[in-house]
Amino acid sequence: MAQDPHPYEVDLPQRLQDAPKNPYLAVDLMPSPHTGPKVQGLGQVYHSGRKGPVWGHLFLSLTLAYPHQDPYPLALKPFPTPAMDTPLYPAKTPSEALLDEVFDLLALEPGLNLKAVVADAQFSGGLTLRSLIRARVPFVGRMRSRVKVRPLEPEVGESLSVGELLQAYPPGRARYYRRFGAYAKRVRVEWPQVGWVDLVLVWVGRGAGWRGFALVSTLAGGVQEVLEAWFCRWKAEVVHRLYKQNLGQGRSQARAFAAQLMHAELVVRAFRAMREVRLAFPGMAWRHAQRVAEERLLTEIKATSPPRRKLGKGGEK
């Protein structure tokens, strides 16, 4: 398992060719906590359950998402820390990693027809926006509240942070989109590092109140298209949960880093087997689809394995 340093590259071209067209590409960083003390490549990753850092690996997750279909995982690739920077696994910033993957995927499968790249705030920097705008690849990403922008509408003011702009447009000044259960308001702003872009201010229910965040978008169309892209991104979170809870991501005790990457690749393959079952039986629960996929795999192994020779009482064949 530890011989191939990049096991996720073997099946990627075929996966792209087989993928349904017109997807959103959800790019995210997935922490994978690990308990093995002697596993290579461990670093500090954030654990949402413990609300703090733990030892583990950080993966760059690539998932194709669709409004009315199950997500289609492409790969889990290593996202090494600067201390792990080597020619085999170079350390990159989130923006550099996203751009490399987007352009590599488009080169491998030009007919994929990406609707947009969708990512969280750590990827939504000026470098990402400038590069994708030049390449004419639409992008939707969450923006950090401290980023300064200049709204086009003069009554708002000369320059505001994204957080201040959210306060200027509370739910009462936004439109409610029942399909997404959210209030949203689109504002044209000038981002000094990028130029003029659309900022969609979104408010979603949290308990008895509302939680606000802002999305930067270069996607053609209206607010509903931007909201569709963002809420499709959350399907990647479902994928990550199933990776860890159902398919054993992070539980391999292999010490070699390449073996850990191979284990992550096997997890992706297992998810795709579950997806194929749900494609044949729409509406089936993920756990049930996992059991059906396991039974299919065992049946295939038995059918292709050579027959066992029975041993006599003395151990003779």
PDB file of N, CA, C and O in Angstrom, residues 124-134 137-144 147-153 160 162 165 185-201 214-221 223 226:
ATOM      1  N   SER A 124     -11.324  31.850  -0.492  1.00  0.00           N
ATOM      2  CA  SER A 124     -11.902  32.992  -1.202  1.00  0.00           C
ATOM      3  C   SER A 124     -11.018  34.228  -1.100  1.00  0.00           C
ATOM      4  O   SER A 124     -11.459  35.297  -0.660  1.00  0.00           O
ATOM      5  N   GLY A 125      -9.775  34.085  -1.515  1.00  0.00           N
ATOM      6  CA  GLY A 125      -8.854  35.206  -1.503  1.00  0.00           C
ATOM      7  C   GLY A 125      -8.785  35.909  -2.848  1.00  0.00           C
ATOM      8  O   GLY A 125      -9.368  35.473  -3.847  1.00  0.00           O
ATOM      9  N   GLY A 126      -8.058  37.002  -2.866  1.00  0.00           N
ATOM     10  CA  GLY A 126      -7.917  37.761  -4.099  1.00  0.00           C
ATOM     11  C   GLY A 126      -7.278  36.966  -5.221  1.00  0.00           C
ATOM     12  O   GLY A 126      -7.675  37.087  -6.383  1.00  0.00           O
ATOM     13  N   LEU A 127      -6.270  36.133  -4.893  1.00  0.00           N
ATOM     14  CA  LEU A 127      -5.615  35.317  -5.917  1.00  0.00           C
ATOM     15  C   LEU A 127      -6.603  34.379  -6.591  1.00  0.00           C
ATOM     16  O   LEU A 127      -6.607  34.238  -7.823  1.00  0.00           O
ATOM     17  N   THR A 128      -7.459  33.741  -5.798  1.00  0.00           N
ATOM     18  CA  THR A 128      -8.459  32.825  -6.355  1.00  0.00           C
ATOM     19  C   THR A 128      -9.399  33.550  -7.302  1.00  0.00           C
ATOM     20  O   THR A 128      -9.648  33.102  -8.429  1.00  0.00           O
ATOM     21  N   LEU A 129      -9.943  34.677  -6.857  1.00  0.00           N
ATOM     22  CA  LEU A 129     -10.908  35.411  -7.683  1.00  0.00           C
ATOM     23  C   LEU A 129     -10.273  35.930  -8.964  1.00  0.00           C
ATOM     24  O   LEU A 129     -10.840  35.775 -10.062  1.00  0.00           O
ATOM     25  N   ARG A 130      -9.102  36.536  -8.869  1.00  0.00           N
ATOM     26  CA  ARG A 130      -8.453  37.096 -10.066  1.00  0.00           C
ATOM     27  C   ARG A 130      -8.155  36.004 -11.088  1.00  0.00           C
ATOM     28  O   ARG A 130      -8.394  36.173 -12.294  1.00  0.00           O
ATOM     29  N   SER A 131      -7.635  34.880 -10.607  1.00  0.00           N
ATOM     30  CA  SER A 131      -7.245  33.806 -11.528  1.00  0.00           C
ATOM     31  C   SER A 131      -8.453  33.178 -12.203  1.00  0.00           C
ATOM     32  O   SER A 131      -8.439  32.914 -13.413  1.00  0.00           O
ATOM     33  N   LEU A 132      -9.522  32.922 -11.437  1.00  0.00           N
ATOM     34  CA  LEU A 132     -10.698  32.286 -12.027  1.00  0.00           C
ATOM     35  C   LEU A 132     -11.463  33.241 -12.936  1.00  0.00           C
ATOM     36  O   LEU A 132     -12.059  32.809 -13.933  1.00  0.00           O
ATOM     37  N   ILE A 133     -11.439  34.526 -12.633  1.00  0.00           N
ATOM     38  CA  ILE A 133     -12.086  35.495 -13.522  1.00  0.00           C
ATOM     39  C   ILE A 133     -11.376  35.520 -14.865  1.00  0.00           C
ATOM     40  O   ILE A 133     -12.014  35.530 -15.936  1.00  0.00           O
ATOM     41  N   ARG A 134     -10.043  35.513 -14.834  1.00  0.00           N
ATOM     42  CA  ARG A 134      -9.284  35.494 -16.100  1.00  0.00           C
ATOM     43  C   ARG A 134      -9.565  34.221 -16.887  1.00  0.00           C
ATOM     44  O   ARG A 134      -9.621  34.247 -18.122  1.00  0.00           O
ATOM     45  N   VAL A 137     -13.951  31.018 -15.184  1.00  0.00           N
ATOM     46  CA  VAL A 137     -14.534  29.944 -14.389  1.00  0.00           C
ATOM     47  C   VAL A 137     -15.329  30.586 -13.260  1.00  0.00           C
ATOM     48  O   VAL A 137     -14.745  31.274 -12.406  1.00  0.00           O
ATOM     49  N   PRO A 138     -16.650  30.425 -13.206  1.00  0.00           N
ATOM     50  CA  PRO A 138     -17.451  31.046 -12.144  1.00  0.00           C
ATOM     51  C   PRO A 138     -17.054  30.528 -10.769  1.00  0.00           C
ATOM     52  O   PRO A 138     -16.657  29.372 -10.608  1.00  0.00           O
ATOM     53  N   PHE A 139     -17.214  31.409  -9.780  1.00  0.00           N
ATOM     54  CA  PHE A 139     -16.821  31.070  -8.408  1.00  0.00           C
ATOM     55  C   PHE A 139     -17.851  31.610  -7.439  1.00  0.00           C
ATOM     56  O   PHE A 139     -18.362  32.728  -7.600  1.00  0.00           O
ATOM     57  N   VAL A 140     -18.163  30.809  -6.410  1.00  0.00           N
ATOM     58  CA  VAL A 140     -18.996  31.228  -5.287  1.00  0.00           C
ATOM     59  C   VAL A 140     -18.279  30.800  -4.015  1.00  0.00           C
ATOM     60  O   VAL A 140     -17.936  29.622  -3.859  1.00  0.00           O
ATOM     61  N   GLY A 141     -18.037  31.766  -3.126  1.00  0.00           N
ATOM     62  CA  GLY A 141     -17.330  31.429  -1.898  1.00  0.00           C
ATOM     63  C   GLY A 141     -17.728  32.337  -0.759  1.00  0.00           C
ATOM     64  O   GLY A 141     -18.109  33.492  -0.972  1.00  0.00           O
ATOM     65  N   ARG A 142     -17.639  31.804   0.438  1.00  0.00           N
ATOM     66  CA  ARG A 142     -17.926  32.629   1.615  1.00  0.00           C
ATOM     67  C   ARG A 142     -16.789  33.601   1.858  1.00  0.00           C
ATOM     68  O   ARG A 142     -15.621  33.263   1.683  1.00  0.00           O
ATOM     69  N   MET A 143     -17.133  34.817   2.275  1.00  0.00           N
ATOM     70  CA  MET A 143     -16.128  35.848   2.535  1.00  0.00           C
ATOM     71  C   MET A 143     -15.976  36.072   4.027  1.00  0.00           C
ATOM     72  O   MET A 143     -16.947  36.002   4.783  1.00  0.00           O
ATOM     73  N   ARG A 144     -14.763  36.376   4.451  1.00  0.00           N
ATOM     74  CA  ARG A 144     -14.513  36.693   5.849  1.00  0.00           C
ATOM     75  C   ARG A 144     -15.110  38.069   6.167  1.00  0.00           C
ATOM     76  O   ARG A 144     -15.069  38.984   5.343  1.00  0.00           O
ATOM     77  N   VAL A 147     -13.062  41.560   5.685  1.00  0.00           N
ATOM     78  CA  VAL A 147     -12.616  42.063   4.383  1.00  0.00           C
ATOM     79  C   VAL A 147     -13.323  43.387   4.076  1.00  0.00           C
ATOM     80  O   VAL A 147     -14.535  43.516   4.264  1.00  0.00           O
ATOM     81  N   LYS A 148     -12.564  44.369   3.603  1.00  0.00           N
ATOM     82  CA  LYS A 148     -13.108  45.684   3.284  1.00  0.00           C
ATOM     83  C   LYS A 148     -13.532  45.744   1.818  1.00  0.00           C
ATOM     84  O   LYS A 148     -12.786  45.330   0.920  1.00  0.00           O
ATOM     85  N   VAL A 149     -14.740  46.291   1.579  1.00  0.00           N
ATOM     86  CA  VAL A 149     -15.253  46.470   0.218  1.00  0.00           C
ATOM     87  C   VAL A 149     -15.925  47.836   0.128  1.00  0.00           C
ATOM     88  O   VAL A 149     -16.259  48.454   1.142  1.00  0.00           O
ATOM     89  N   ARG A 150     -16.135  48.292  -1.104  1.00  0.00           N
ATOM     90  CA  ARG A 150     -16.821  49.571  -1.325  1.00  0.00           C
ATOM     91  C   ARG A 150     -18.107  49.309  -2.088  1.00  0.00           C
ATOM     92  O   ARG A 150     -18.071  48.945  -3.253  1.00  0.00           O
ATOM     93  N   PRO A 151     -19.265  49.472  -1.449  1.00  0.00           N
ATOM     94  CA  PRO A 151     -20.531  49.208  -2.129  1.00  0.00           C
ATOM     95  C   PRO A 151     -20.789  50.206  -3.244  1.00  0.00           C
ATOM     96  O   PRO A 151     -20.376  51.364  -3.178  1.00  0.00           O
ATOM     97  N   LEU A 152     -21.502  49.742  -4.254  1.00  0.00           N
ATOM     98  CA  LEU A 152     -21.862  50.614  -5.365  1.00  0.00           C
ATOM     99  C   LEU A 152     -22.951  51.596  -4.949  1.00  0.00           C
ATOM    100  O   LEU A 152     -22.976  52.742  -5.396  1.00  0.00           O
ATOM    101  N   GLU A 153     -23.862  51.159  -4.076  1.00  0.00           N
ATOM    102  CA  GLU A 153     -24.953  52.032  -3.655  1.00  0.00           C
ATOM    103  C   GLU A 153     -24.410  53.120  -2.740  1.00  0.00           C
ATOM    104  O   GLU A 153     -23.822  52.818  -1.692  1.00  0.00           O
ATOM    105  N   LEU A 160     -16.748  49.715   3.710  1.00  0.00           N
ATOM    106  CA  LEU A 160     -17.243  48.964   4.863  1.00  0.00           C
ATOM    107  C   LEU A 160     -16.627  47.577   4.879  1.00  0.00           C
ATOM    108  O   LEU A 160     -16.247  47.046   3.828  1.00  0.00           O
ATOM    109  N   VAL A 162     -17.172  43.524   5.409  1.00  0.00           N
ATOM    110  CA  VAL A 162     -18.286  42.645   5.057  1.00  0.00           C
ATOM    111  C   VAL A 162     -19.217  42.482   6.249  1.00  0.00           C
ATOM    112  O   VAL A 162     -20.445  42.445   6.105  1.00  0.00           O
ATOM    113  N   LEU A 165     -21.412  45.462   6.458  1.00  0.00           N
ATOM    114  CA  LEU A 165     -22.399  45.439   5.385  1.00  0.00           C
ATOM    115  C   LEU A 165     -23.553  44.493   5.724  1.00  0.00           C
ATOM    116  O   LEU A 165     -24.713  44.771   5.400  1.00  0.00           O
ATOM    117  N   LYS A 185     -29.764  39.187   0.019  1.00  0.00           N
ATOM    118  CA  LYS A 185     -29.713  40.491  -0.645  1.00  0.00           C
ATOM    119  C   LYS A 185     -28.420  40.575  -1.439  1.00  0.00           C
ATOM    120  O   LYS A 185     -27.329  40.331  -0.897  1.00  0.00           O
ATOM    121  N   ARG A 186     -28.519  40.900  -2.744  1.00  0.00           N
ATOM    122  CA  ARG A 186     -27.325  41.034  -3.567  1.00  0.00           C
ATOM    123  C   ARG A 186     -26.886  42.491  -3.617  1.00  0.00           C
ATOM    124  O   ARG A 186     -27.691  43.398  -3.857  1.00  0.00           O
ATOM    125  N   VAL A 187     -25.600  42.722  -3.386  1.00  0.00           N
ATOM    126  CA  VAL A 187     -25.028  44.060  -3.384  1.00  0.00           C
ATOM    127  C   VAL A 187     -23.804  44.050  -4.294  1.00  0.00           C
ATOM    128  O   VAL A 187     -22.951  43.157  -4.186  1.00  0.00           O
ATOM    129  N   ARG A 188     -23.736  45.018  -5.177  1.00  0.00           N
ATOM    130  CA  ARG A 188     -22.562  45.152  -6.047  1.00  0.00           C
ATOM    131  C   ARG A 188     -21.486  45.926  -5.293  1.00  0.00           C
ATOM    132  O   ARG A 188     -21.738  47.025  -4.782  1.00  0.00           O
ATOM    133  N   VAL A 189     -20.289  45.327  -5.188  1.00  0.00           N
ATOM    134  CA  VAL A 189     -19.218  45.967  -4.416  1.00  0.00           C
ATOM    135  C   VAL A 189     -17.917  45.946  -5.212  1.00  0.00           C
ATOM    136  O   VAL A 189     -17.731  45.124  -6.124  1.00  0.00           O
ATOM    137  N   GLU A 190     -17.034  46.846  -4.829  1.00  0.00           N
ATOM    138  CA  GLU A 190     -15.680  46.858  -5.385  1.00  0.00           C
ATOM    139  C   GLU A 190     -14.729  46.296  -4.341  1.00  0.00           C
ATOM    140  O   GLU A 190     -14.607  46.836  -3.239  1.00  0.00           O
ATOM    141  N   TRP A 191     -14.075  45.210  -4.691  1.00  0.00           N
ATOM    142  CA  TRP A 191     -13.072  44.601  -3.825  1.00  0.00           C
ATOM    143  C   TRP A 191     -11.714  45.061  -4.349  1.00  0.00           C
ATOM    144  O   TRP A 191     -11.343  44.749  -5.491  1.00  0.00           O
ATOM    145  N   PRO A 192     -10.943  45.809  -3.553  1.00  0.00           N
ATOM    146  CA  PRO A 192      -9.697  46.397  -4.072  1.00  0.00           C
ATOM    147  C   PRO A 192      -8.754  45.412  -4.740  1.00  0.00           C
ATOM    148  O   PRO A 192      -8.090  45.737  -5.713  1.00  0.00           O
ATOM    149  N   GLN A 193      -8.680  44.180  -4.236  1.00  0.00           N
ATOM    150  CA  GLN A 193      -7.766  43.196  -4.815  1.00  0.00           C
ATOM    151  C   GLN A 193      -8.273  42.602  -6.120  1.00  0.00           C
ATOM    152  O   GLN A 193      -7.494  42.000  -6.866  1.00  0.00           O
ATOM    153  N   VAL A 194      -9.577  42.752  -6.382  1.00  0.00           N
ATOM    154  CA  VAL A 194     -10.194  42.011  -7.484  1.00  0.00           C
ATOM    155  C   VAL A 194     -10.876  42.926  -8.490  1.00  0.00           C
ATOM    156  O   VAL A 194     -10.699  42.798  -9.701  1.00  0.00           O
ATOM    157  N   GLY A 195     -11.689  43.848  -8.020  1.00  0.00           N
ATOM    158  CA  GLY A 195     -12.518  44.683  -8.890  1.00  0.00           C
ATOM    159  C   GLY A 195     -13.973  44.573  -8.461  1.00  0.00           C
ATOM    160  O   GLY A 195     -14.282  44.254  -7.312  1.00  0.00           O
ATOM    161  N   TRP A 196     -14.881  44.802  -9.394  1.00  0.00           N
ATOM    162  CA  TRP A 196     -16.305  44.765  -9.085  1.00  0.00           C
ATOM    163  C   TRP A 196     -16.818  43.322  -9.117  1.00  0.00           C
ATOM    164  O   TRP A 196     -16.626  42.605 -10.098  1.00  0.00           O
ATOM    165  N   VAL A 197     -17.451  42.933  -8.013  1.00  0.00           N
ATOM    166  CA  VAL A 197     -18.020  41.587  -7.882  1.00  0.00           C
ATOM    167  C   VAL A 197     -19.375  41.700  -7.179  1.00  0.00           C
ATOM    168  O   VAL A 197     -19.708  42.733  -6.594  1.00  0.00           O
ATOM    169  N   ASP A 198     -20.150  40.613  -7.248  1.00  0.00           N
ATOM    170  CA  ASP A 198     -21.415  40.547  -6.519  1.00  0.00           C
ATOM    171  C   ASP A 198     -21.174  39.971  -5.133  1.00  0.00           C
ATOM    172  O   ASP A 198     -20.447  38.980  -4.966  1.00  0.00           O
ATOM    173  N   LEU A 199     -21.779  40.605  -4.142  1.00  0.00           N
ATOM    174  CA  LEU A 199     -21.764  40.094  -2.779  1.00  0.00           C
ATOM    175  C   LEU A 199     -23.207  39.764  -2.412  1.00  0.00           C
ATOM    176  O   LEU A 199     -24.084  40.624  -2.485  1.00  0.00           O
ATOM    177  N   VAL A 200     -23.458  38.502  -2.067  1.00  0.00           N
ATOM    178  CA  VAL A 200     -24.804  38.079  -1.671  1.00  0.00           C
ATOM    179  C   VAL A 200     -24.802  37.897  -0.164  1.00  0.00           C
ATOM    180  O   VAL A 200     -24.094  37.042   0.377  1.00  0.00           O
ATOM    181  N   LEU A 201     -25.583  38.733   0.518  1.00  0.00           N
ATOM    182  CA  LEU A 201     -25.698  38.692   1.970  1.00  0.00           C
ATOM    183  C   LEU A 201     -26.823  37.729   2.334  1.00  0.00           C
ATOM    184  O   LEU A 201     -27.955  37.894   1.880  1.00  0.00           O
ATOM    185  N   ALA A 214     -21.725  36.167   4.183  1.00  0.00           N
ATOM    186  CA  ALA A 214     -21.679  36.793   2.864  1.00  0.00           C
ATOM    187  C   ALA A 214     -20.988  35.875   1.867  1.00  0.00           C
ATOM    188  O   ALA A 214     -19.997  35.211   2.194  1.00  0.00           O
ATOM    189  N   LEU A 215     -21.524  35.842   0.659  1.00  0.00           N
ATOM    190  CA  LEU A 215     -20.955  35.052  -0.427  1.00  0.00           C
ATOM    191  C   LEU A 215     -20.481  35.981  -1.529  1.00  0.00           C
ATOM    192  O   LEU A 215     -21.230  36.860  -1.968  1.00  0.00           O
ATOM    193  N   VAL A 216     -19.243  35.795  -1.974  1.00  0.00           N
ATOM    194  CA  VAL A 216     -18.766  36.510  -3.152  1.00  0.00           C
ATOM    195  C   VAL A 216     -19.040  35.631  -4.365  1.00  0.00           C
ATOM    196  O   VAL A 216     -18.841  34.417  -4.322  1.00  0.00           O
ATOM    197  N   SER A 217     -19.523  36.250  -5.443  1.00  0.00           N
ATOM    198  CA  SER A 217     -19.953  35.454  -6.594  1.00  0.00           C
ATOM    199  C   SER A 217     -19.562  36.125  -7.899  1.00  0.00           C
ATOM    200  O   SER A 217     -19.697  37.339  -8.055  1.00  0.00           O
ATOM    201  N   THR A 218     -19.081  35.299  -8.824  1.00  0.00           N
ATOM    202  CA  THR A 218     -18.905  35.724 -10.218  1.00  0.00           C
ATOM    203  C   THR A 218     -19.808  34.893 -11.126  1.00  0.00           C
ATOM    204  O   THR A 218     -19.605  34.864 -12.334  1.00  0.00           O
ATOM    205  N   LEU A 219     -20.785  34.230 -10.516  1.00  0.00           N
ATOM    206  CA  LEU A 219     -21.695  33.351 -11.248  1.00  0.00           C
ATOM    207  C   LEU A 219     -22.756  34.170 -11.960  1.00  0.00           C
ATOM    208  O   LEU A 219     -23.386  35.053 -11.363  1.00  0.00           O
ATOM    209  N   ALA A 220     -22.967  33.894 -13.241  1.00  0.00           N
ATOM    210  CA  ALA A 220     -24.018  34.579 -13.989  1.00  0.00           C
ATOM    211  C   ALA A 220     -25.373  34.107 -13.502  1.00  0.00           C
ATOM    212  O   ALA A 220     -25.560  32.947 -13.137  1.00  0.00           O
ATOM    213  N   GLY A 221     -26.340  35.018 -13.479  1.00  0.00           N
ATOM    214  CA  GLY A 221     -27.676  34.662 -13.031  1.00  0.00           C
ATOM    215  C   GLY A 221     -28.061  35.449 -11.797  1.00  0.00           C
ATOM    216  O   GLY A 221     -27.366  36.390 -11.380  1.00  0.00           O
ATOM    217  N   VAL A 223     -29.888  35.719  -7.670  1.00  0.00           N
ATOM    218  CA  VAL A 223     -29.551  35.303  -6.313  1.00  0.00           C
ATOM    219  C   VAL A 223     -29.834  33.814  -6.104  1.00  0.00           C
ATOM    220  O   VAL A 223     -29.080  33.117  -5.420  1.00  0.00           O
ATOM    221  N   VAL A 226     -26.952  31.652  -7.055  1.00  0.00           N
ATOM    222  CA  VAL A 226     -25.863  31.701  -6.078  1.00  0.00           C
ATOM    223  C   VAL A 226     -26.212  30.840  -4.861  1.00  0.00           C
ATOM    224  O   VAL A 226     -25.377  30.074  -4.362  1.00  0.00           O
TER     225      VAL A 226
END
